[in-house]
Each structure stands twice: as structure tokens, then as C-alpha cells.
Coordinates of C-alpha atoms in Angstrom, one line a residue:
M1 CA -44.1 -3.1 -13.6
T2 CA -42.1 -0.2 -15.1
G3 CA -38.9 1.6 -14.3
E4 CA -35.9 0.2 -12.4
P5 CA -36.1 -3.4 -11.2
F6 CA -34.8 -2.3 -7.7
G7 CA -35.3 0.9 -5.8
E8 CA -32.6 2.9 -4.2
R9 CA -33.3 1.2 -0.8
Q10 CA -32.9 -2.3 -2.2
V11 CA -29.7 -1.4 -4.0
T12 CA -28.3 0.2 -0.8
M13 CA -29.1 -3.0 1.2
C14 CA -27.4 -5.2 -1.4
R15 CA -24.3 -3.0 -1.3
L16 CA -24.2 -3.3 2.5
L17 CA -24.7 -7.1 2.4
L18 CA -22.2 -7.8 -0.4
P19 CA -19.0 -8.3 1.7
A20 CA -20.8 -10.7 4.1
L21 CA -22.4 -12.6 1.2
R22 CA -19.1 -12.8 -0.6
E23 CA -17.5 -14.4 2.4
M24 CA -20.3 -16.9 2.8
L25 CA -20.2 -17.8 -0.8
V26 CA -16.4 -18.5 -0.6
A27 CA -16.9 -20.6 2.5
V28 CA -19.7 -22.6 0.9
A29 CA -17.8 -23.0 -2.4
T30 CA -14.6 -24.2 -0.8
G31 CA -16.2 -26.1 2.1
V32 CA -13.7 -24.4 4.5
E33 CA -14.7 -21.9 7.1
P34 CA -12.1 -19.1 7.2
D35 CA -10.2 -19.4 10.5
A36 CA -9.4 -15.8 11.2
P37 CA -12.3 -13.4 12.0
A38 CA -12.7 -10.7 9.3
L39 CA -12.1 -7.1 10.0
T40 CA -14.2 -4.5 8.3
A41 CA -12.5 -2.3 5.8
R42 CA -12.4 0.6 8.3
Q43 CA -11.1 -1.6 11.1
R44 CA -8.3 -2.9 8.8
E45 CA -7.6 0.7 7.8
I46 CA -7.2 1.7 11.4
V47 CA -5.0 -1.2 12.2
E48 CA -2.8 -0.3 9.2
L49 CA -2.5 3.2 10.6
V50 CA -1.8 2.0 14.1
A51 CA 1.1 -0.1 12.7
T52 CA 2.8 3.2 11.5
G53 CA 2.7 4.6 15.1
P54 CA 0.3 7.5 15.4
T55 CA -1.9 8.2 18.4
N56 CA -5.6 7.6 18.4
Q57 CA -6.0 11.4 18.1
E58 CA -3.7 11.5 15.1
I59 CA -5.6 8.6 13.5
A60 CA -8.9 10.4 14.2
H61 CA -7.7 13.6 12.6
A62 CA -6.4 11.8 9.5
L63 CA -9.6 9.9 9.0
G64 CA -12.0 12.7 9.9
I65 CA -13.6 10.8 12.8
S66 CA -13.6 11.3 16.5
V67 CA -11.1 9.8 19.0
G68 CA -14.0 7.9 20.5
T69 CA -14.8 6.3 17.2
V70 CA -11.1 5.2 16.8
R71 CA -11.3 3.7 20.3
A72 CA -14.6 1.9 19.5
H73 CA -13.1 0.5 16.3
L74 CA -10.0 -0.7 18.1
D75 CA -12.1 -2.3 20.9
Q76 CA -14.0 -4.2 18.1
V77 CA -10.7 -5.2 16.5
Y78 CA -9.4 -6.5 19.8
A79 CA -12.5 -8.6 20.3
R80 CA -12.5 -10.0 16.8
L81 CA -8.8 -10.9 16.9
G82 CA -8.8 -12.0 20.6
V83 CA -6.1 -9.6 21.6
S84 CA -5.8 -6.8 24.2
S85 CA -3.2 -4.4 22.9
R86 CA -2.4 -2.3 19.8
T87 CA 0.8 -4.3 19.2
A88 CA -1.0 -7.6 19.4
A89 CA -3.8 -6.3 17.0
V90 CA -1.2 -5.3 14.4
A91 CA 0.6 -8.6 14.7
A92 CA -2.6 -10.7 14.5
A93 CA -4.0 -8.7 11.6
A94 CA -0.7 -9.0 9.7
T95 CA -0.6 -12.8 10.3
A96 CA -4.3 -13.3 9.4
G97 CA -4.2 -11.1 6.3
P98 CA -7.4 -10.5 4.4
R99 CA -9.9 -13.3 4.1
P100 CA -10.8 -14.7 0.7
G101 CA -13.4 -12.5 -0.9
A102 CA -13.0 -9.8 1.7
E103 CA -12.6 -6.3 0.4
T104 CA -9.6 -4.3 1.6
V105 CA -9.0 -0.6 1.7
S106 CA -5.7 1.2 1.6
A107 CA -5.0 3.8 4.3
G108 CA -5.7 6.6 2.0
G109 CA -9.2 5.9 0.9

């Protein structure tokens, strides 16, 4: 076998799986399941923006995504956090904080 040990497809799959694998490794190593559901980096970014007060349209414009995509992310946030409003989502995300091993992204990038 010659060349790179992994192809581009395998490397991409590993990069996509890394956050979930990191969480599982922390849970196995500590023996403790994290009690708060994890938000993706994009979901956390949107919740952080919601906390500053902009509308869904303003968030969509700032992130270069559609308003529908912002709504879909917020619906997923509500489901993961067990809440039904923007205010409750911001409060629940702030209380939970990032999970051990979870990647976080600032609102700018």
C-alpha cells in the first residue's frame, strides 16, 4: 500500500465524528453521563446571538443562512433543552454551559 493512510473521505468522516466521539470518551473515562443535552456549535452560536436580542431575520443575515434555517436550529435547540421559547432556551443553555469535551464556537466564527 502506498500513499496516504486515509483518503479524503475517511478523513472527512473522522472530522465529522470527532465531537461525538470526544463526548463518548469523556463519559466512559469519567463514568458519568453528562446531564445536559449537547448543542452543536451552530446551535450554541445561534443561542448566543438570540441572547443579544436580534430577530431570526437579523441572525440569518449575520450568519449568511436563511430564516428557515435559523428557525430549524431553534426548533432543535428547544427539543434538546426541553424548552418552548427563546428566553427559556437562552437560560437553559447558560445554565448547562458547554459539556466536557464539546467544542464551542464564538458568535463571530
